[in-house]
Short mmCIF file of C-alpha atoms and ligand atoms in Angstrom, two decimals:
data_model
loop_
_atom_site.label_atom_id
_atom_site.label_comp_id
_atom_site.label_asym_id
_atom_site.label_seq_id
_atom_site.Cartn_x
_atom_site.Cartn_y
_atom_site.Cartn_z
CA MET A 1 0.00 0.00 0.00
CA PRO A 2 1.42 3.44 -0.86
CA LEU A 3 2.29 5.76 2.01
CA VAL A 4 -0.83 7.88 2.06
CA PHE A 5 -2.16 10.29 4.62
CA GLN A 6 -5.70 10.80 3.40
CA SER A 7 -6.70 13.11 6.19
CA GLU A 8 -3.71 15.46 6.15
CA ARG A 9 -5.55 18.26 4.35
CA PHE A 10 -8.53 17.83 6.67
CA PHE A 11 -6.42 18.13 9.81
CA ARG A 12 -4.33 21.00 8.51
CA GLU A 13 -7.16 23.12 7.07
CA ALA A 14 -10.56 22.03 8.34
CA TRP A 15 -10.12 20.56 11.81
CA PRO A 16 -8.76 23.72 13.52
CA GLN A 17 -12.00 25.48 12.48
CA ILE A 18 -14.16 23.02 14.41
CA SER A 19 -11.97 21.27 16.99
CA GLN A 20 -13.13 23.45 19.84
CA SER A 21 -16.78 22.84 18.94
CA VAL A 22 -16.36 19.08 18.72
CA GLU A 23 -13.99 18.41 21.64
CA SER A 24 -14.89 19.38 25.16
CA GLY A 25 -12.66 20.60 27.95
CA THR A 26 -15.05 19.19 30.54
CA ASP A 27 -14.73 15.71 29.04
CA ALA A 28 -10.96 16.11 29.10
CA ALA A 29 -10.95 16.70 32.87
CA SER A 30 -12.95 13.52 33.52
CA ASP A 31 -10.93 11.54 30.93
CA VAL A 32 -7.71 12.49 32.71
CA GLN A 33 -9.17 11.69 36.11
CA TRP A 34 -10.03 8.16 34.94
CA ILE A 35 -6.67 7.68 33.17
CA ALA A 36 -4.83 8.80 36.30
CA GLY A 37 -6.68 6.20 38.40
CA ALA A 38 -6.42 3.40 35.82
CA THR A 39 -2.67 3.86 35.35
CA GLY A 40 -1.70 4.87 38.91
CA LEU A 41 -0.39 8.21 37.71
CA GLU A 42 1.82 9.89 40.29
CA THR A 43 2.55 13.56 40.89
CA GLY A 44 5.58 14.60 38.88
CA ALA A 45 5.07 11.85 36.29
CA ARG A 46 6.30 12.56 32.76
CA VAL A 47 3.39 12.42 30.31
CA LEU A 48 3.34 12.36 26.50
CA ASP A 49 0.06 13.48 24.87
CA ALA A 50 0.22 12.89 21.10
CA PRO A 51 -1.42 14.30 19.14
CA CYS A 52 -2.42 16.87 21.74
CA GLY A 53 -4.63 19.16 19.62
CA PHE A 54 -5.44 22.34 21.52
CA GLY A 55 -4.11 20.81 24.70
CA ARG A 56 -7.29 20.00 26.60
CA HIS A 57 -5.82 16.79 28.11
CA SER A 58 -2.26 18.13 28.35
CA VAL A 59 -3.45 21.01 30.51
CA GLU A 60 -5.32 18.62 32.80
CA PHE A 61 -2.23 16.44 33.21
CA ALA A 62 -0.15 19.53 33.96
CA ARG A 63 -2.72 20.63 36.57
CA ARG A 64 -1.89 17.35 38.32
CA ASP A 65 1.73 18.45 38.43
CA CYS A 66 2.77 16.09 35.65
CA GLU A 67 5.65 17.16 33.41
CA THR A 68 3.65 17.14 30.20
CA THR A 69 4.78 17.10 26.58
CA GLY A 70 2.22 17.67 23.83
CA VAL A 71 2.96 16.85 20.19
CA ASP A 72 0.88 17.99 17.24
CA PHE A 73 1.62 19.09 13.68
CA SER A 74 -0.83 21.99 13.75
CA GLU A 75 0.68 25.32 14.78
CA THR A 76 -2.86 26.65 15.21
CA GLU A 77 -3.77 23.97 17.74
CA LEU A 78 -0.44 24.27 19.53
CA GLY A 79 -0.94 28.04 19.82
CA ARG A 80 -4.28 27.36 21.51
CA ALA A 81 -2.64 24.80 23.81
CA ARG A 82 0.01 27.38 24.76
CA ARG A 83 -2.68 29.95 25.58
CA ALA A 84 -4.75 27.41 27.54
CA ALA A 85 -1.69 26.48 29.60
CA GLY A 86 -1.01 30.16 30.30
CA GLU A 87 -4.62 30.70 31.42
CA ALA A 88 -4.44 27.63 33.67
CA GLY A 89 -1.10 28.76 35.08
CA VAL A 90 0.67 25.53 34.12
CA SER A 91 3.58 24.84 31.84
CA LEU A 92 3.67 22.45 28.89
CA ALA A 93 6.43 21.37 26.53
CA LEU A 94 4.82 21.67 23.10
CA VAL A 95 6.42 20.12 20.04
CA CYS A 96 5.32 20.81 16.49
CA GLN A 97 5.96 17.48 14.82
CA ASP A 98 4.38 14.75 12.75
CA ILE A 99 3.64 11.91 15.19
CA ARG A 100 5.28 9.49 12.73
CA ASP A 101 8.58 11.27 13.39
CA MET A 102 8.53 11.14 17.22
CA GLU A 103 11.85 9.84 18.50
CA PHE A 104 11.40 9.83 22.27
CA SER A 105 13.20 7.05 24.06
CA SER A 106 12.30 5.68 27.54
CA GLU A 107 11.40 9.21 28.69
CA PHE A 108 7.79 8.93 29.76
CA ASP A 109 5.80 7.30 32.56
CA LEU A 110 2.56 7.65 30.62
CA ALA A 111 1.79 8.16 26.92
CA VAL A 112 -1.71 8.86 25.59
CA ASN A 113 -3.26 8.86 22.13
CA LEU A 114 -6.80 10.13 22.60
CA PHE A 115 -10.03 10.88 20.72
CA SER A 116 -9.59 8.80 17.57
CA SER A 117 -6.04 9.86 16.84
CA ILE A 118 -4.83 6.58 15.34
CA GLY A 119 -5.76 5.30 11.86
CA TYR A 120 -4.78 8.41 9.92
CA PHE A 121 -2.12 6.69 7.83
CA SER A 122 -1.48 3.44 6.02
CA GLU A 123 -1.64 0.39 8.30
CA ASP A 124 2.16 0.07 8.24
CA GLU A 125 2.54 3.67 9.34
CA ASP A 126 -0.10 3.31 12.08
CA ARG A 127 1.93 0.37 13.40
CA LEU A 128 5.06 2.52 13.27
CA VAL A 129 3.28 5.22 15.31
CA LEU A 130 2.36 2.61 17.96
CA ASP A 131 6.03 1.55 18.00
CA ARG A 132 7.01 5.17 18.62
CA PHE A 133 4.81 5.23 21.73
CA TRP A 134 6.28 1.97 23.02
CA ARG A 135 9.77 3.34 22.56
CA ALA A 136 8.86 6.61 24.31
CA LEU A 137 7.92 4.80 27.54
CA ARG A 138 10.24 3.75 30.34
CA PRO A 139 9.88 0.11 31.44
CA GLY A 140 6.75 0.00 33.62
CA GLY A 141 5.24 3.03 31.83
CA ALA A 142 1.62 2.99 30.67
CA PHE A 143 0.07 3.66 27.26
CA VAL A 144 -3.58 4.62 26.72
CA VAL A 145 -5.23 4.60 23.28
CA ASP A 146 -8.82 5.79 22.92
CA THR A 147 -10.48 5.37 19.55
CA ARG A 148 -13.79 4.61 17.87
CA ASN A 149 -14.89 0.96 18.17
CA ARG A 150 -14.80 -0.35 14.60
CA ASP A 151 -17.10 -3.27 15.33
CA GLN A 152 -19.77 -1.02 16.82
CA CYS A 153 -19.49 1.19 13.72
CA VAL A 154 -19.89 -1.80 11.39
CA ARG A 155 -23.21 -2.57 13.04
CA SER A 156 -24.54 0.87 13.77
CA LEU A 157 -22.55 3.82 12.47
CA PRO A 158 -25.25 6.47 12.15
CA PRO A 159 -25.40 7.95 8.62
CA GLU A 160 -25.42 11.36 10.22
CA GLU A 161 -24.31 12.86 13.53
CA ARG A 162 -24.85 16.37 14.85
CA MET A 163 -22.88 18.23 17.48
CA ARG A 164 -24.28 21.42 18.89
CA ARG A 165 -21.91 23.63 20.87
CA GLY A 166 -22.82 27.22 21.64
CA ASN A 167 -24.24 28.84 18.51
CA SER A 168 -22.84 26.39 16.01
CA THR A 169 -23.98 22.99 14.83
CA ILE A 170 -21.64 20.59 13.08
CA ARG A 171 -23.24 17.91 10.92
CA VAL A 172 -21.18 14.85 10.02
CA GLU A 173 -22.12 12.56 7.12
CA ASN A 174 -20.67 9.14 7.85
CA GLU A 175 -19.80 6.26 5.58
CA PHE A 176 -18.03 3.04 6.53
CA ASP A 177 -16.18 1.22 3.74
CA PRO A 178 -16.34 -2.50 4.62
CA THR A 179 -13.61 -3.34 2.11
CA THR A 180 -11.01 -1.17 3.87
CA SER A 181 -12.52 -0.54 7.34
CA ARG A 182 -12.03 3.17 6.68
CA TRP A 183 -14.55 5.64 8.07
CA ARG A 184 -15.13 8.54 5.70
CA ALA A 185 -16.80 11.63 7.04
CA ARG A 186 -17.94 14.88 5.45
CA TRP A 187 -18.08 17.68 7.99
CA TRP A 188 -20.61 20.47 7.48
CA ARG A 189 -21.23 23.66 9.43
CA LEU A 190 -24.93 24.44 9.66
CA LYS A 191 -25.73 28.08 9.29
CA ARG A 192 -28.59 29.78 11.09
CA ALA A 193 -31.93 27.97 10.84
CA SER A 194 -33.39 31.01 9.06
CA ALA A 195 -31.50 30.10 5.87
CA LYS A 196 -34.11 29.03 3.31
CA SER A 197 -32.75 26.38 0.97
CA GLU A 198 -30.90 23.21 1.98
CA ASP A 199 -27.81 24.40 0.04
CA ALA A 200 -27.74 27.81 1.62
CA SER A 201 -28.01 26.40 5.13
CA GLN A 202 -24.79 24.43 5.27
CA GLU A 203 -21.16 24.79 4.34
CA LEU A 204 -18.74 21.91 3.72
CA ILE A 205 -15.77 22.25 6.06
CA GLY A 206 -13.81 19.20 4.98
CA GLU A 207 -13.60 15.45 4.52
CA SER A 208 -11.73 12.98 6.70
CA GLU A 209 -10.82 9.34 6.28
CA ILE A 210 -9.73 7.23 9.22
CA ARG A 211 -8.94 3.51 9.43
CA LEU A 212 -10.98 2.06 12.27
CA TYR A 213 -9.50 -0.93 14.05
CA SER A 214 -11.29 -3.78 15.77
CA ALA A 215 -9.99 -4.70 19.22
CA HIS A 216 -8.09 -7.73 17.96
CA GLU A 217 -6.50 -5.74 15.12
CA LEU A 218 -5.35 -2.97 17.45
CA LEU A 219 -4.01 -5.49 19.98
CA HIS A 220 -2.16 -7.32 17.21
CA MET A 221 -0.60 -4.06 15.99
CA LEU A 222 0.53 -3.22 19.52
CA ARG A 223 2.41 -6.53 19.64
CA PRO A 224 1.03 -7.71 22.99
CA GLU A 225 4.07 -9.89 23.64
CA ARG A 226 6.14 -6.84 24.46
CA TRP A 227 3.73 -5.38 27.01
CA ARG A 228 3.50 -6.76 30.53
CA LYS A 229 -0.26 -6.27 30.70
CA VAL A 230 -2.91 -5.12 28.22
CA GLU A 231 -6.51 -4.27 29.20
CA LEU A 232 -9.53 -3.24 27.12
CA PHE A 233 -12.30 -0.82 28.06
CA GLY A 234 -15.30 0.65 26.30
CA GLY A 235 -14.62 4.25 27.27
CA LEU A 236 -12.43 6.56 29.30
CA ASP A 237 -14.65 5.85 32.30
CA GLY A 238 -13.89 2.16 32.74
CA THR A 239 -17.02 0.86 30.95
CA PRO A 240 -16.35 -2.80 30.04
CA PHE A 241 -15.52 -3.19 26.33
CA SER A 242 -18.19 -4.86 24.16
CA LEU A 243 -19.48 -4.85 20.58
CA ASP A 244 -21.87 -2.10 21.60
CA THR A 245 -19.47 0.41 23.14
CA HIS A 246 -18.79 3.47 21.01
CA ARG A 247 -15.19 3.62 22.14
CA LEU A 248 -12.32 1.17 22.24
CA VAL A 249 -9.78 1.98 24.93
CA VAL A 250 -6.54 0.06 25.39
CA VAL A 251 -4.47 0.45 28.55
CA ALA A 252 -1.08 -1.24 28.15
CA ARG A 253 1.74 -1.50 30.66
CA LYS A 254 5.29 -1.76 29.30
C1 SAM B 1 -9.13 14.39 16.66
S1 SAM B 1 -7.85 15.50 17.15
C2 SAM B 1 -7.50 14.90 18.78
C3 SAM B 1 -6.59 15.82 19.56
C4 SAM B 1 -6.46 15.48 21.05
N1 SAM B 1 -5.96 14.15 21.27
C5 SAM B 1 -7.77 15.69 21.78
O1 SAM B 1 -8.39 14.71 22.23
O2 SAM B 1 -8.20 16.83 21.91
C6 SAM B 1 -6.52 14.94 16.16
C7 SAM B 1 -5.29 15.80 16.17
O3 SAM B 1 -4.29 15.15 15.41
C8 SAM B 1 -3.47 16.12 14.81
N2 SAM B 1 -2.76 15.43 13.72
C9 SAM B 1 -3.29 14.87 12.62
N3 SAM B 1 -2.34 14.27 11.91
C10 SAM B 1 -1.17 14.46 12.57
C11 SAM B 1 0.16 14.07 12.33
N4 SAM B 1 0.49 13.36 11.25
N5 SAM B 1 1.10 14.40 13.22
C12 SAM B 1 0.80 15.15 14.31
N6 SAM B 1 -0.45 15.55 14.60
C13 SAM B 1 -1.44 15.20 13.73
C14 SAM B 1 -4.43 17.19 14.39
O4 SAM B 1 -3.77 18.43 14.19
C15 SAM B 1 -5.42 17.20 15.57
O5 SAM B 1 -5.04 18.16 16.51
#
């Protein structure tokens, strides 16, 4: 398979326009609380959040006095993360880098890859990214991946999803390609309800394409033999994993 990154344009151009409408800071605080408990995170721990987006989880880790490094390739999102850290009175190390190029080595106690941030590349490159996380951790360190549950999507991916935050509504048209397990989404911004025609009422923001992995595929890619312990959950709240959970969360201990 050629080395493709189908969603690069989406993440560089479209995502920064909507990320703060789609991703919630409140969820980030509870996500981090659960991750801290599930991994036994200690004060002063070194945490890698990649990709970190606008830093919603990084800031929460830093609030817990963790030495936190956020990696993302979007200067726009990193700028927001820098501002959020300043407002929270915490410090973050922010690195503008493609996650495929991360070269950390045994430096972190915890590494996280959150909110469907795997599956952007070819399968070989996704595996390489997971290797990068393994390498970044010290022995005994923990890795948390949180992504969409492919098997739940196969059975019941809604053709359309809507997210309403403040004054804006984002409409997502979903399509699951069973021949590649790639989820294609067209992201629309709905304009004010007063707009008359269907065309006039929405604006296409961008299109994304993400490989969704089943639990067994993701576990296989992680190479379970090199982790001391690997657990599955159905969300960043400890829900047991099943075919019906929207999320697939892996907690692995090196
Ligand atoms: C869905 S967001 C999730 C961000 C963050 N984990 C969160 O939960 O808020 C995905 C992020 O991946 C970043 N991204 C996409 N491709 C990347 C790449 N190749 N290298 C680094 N960052 C990338 C985007 O800029 C975006 O901030």
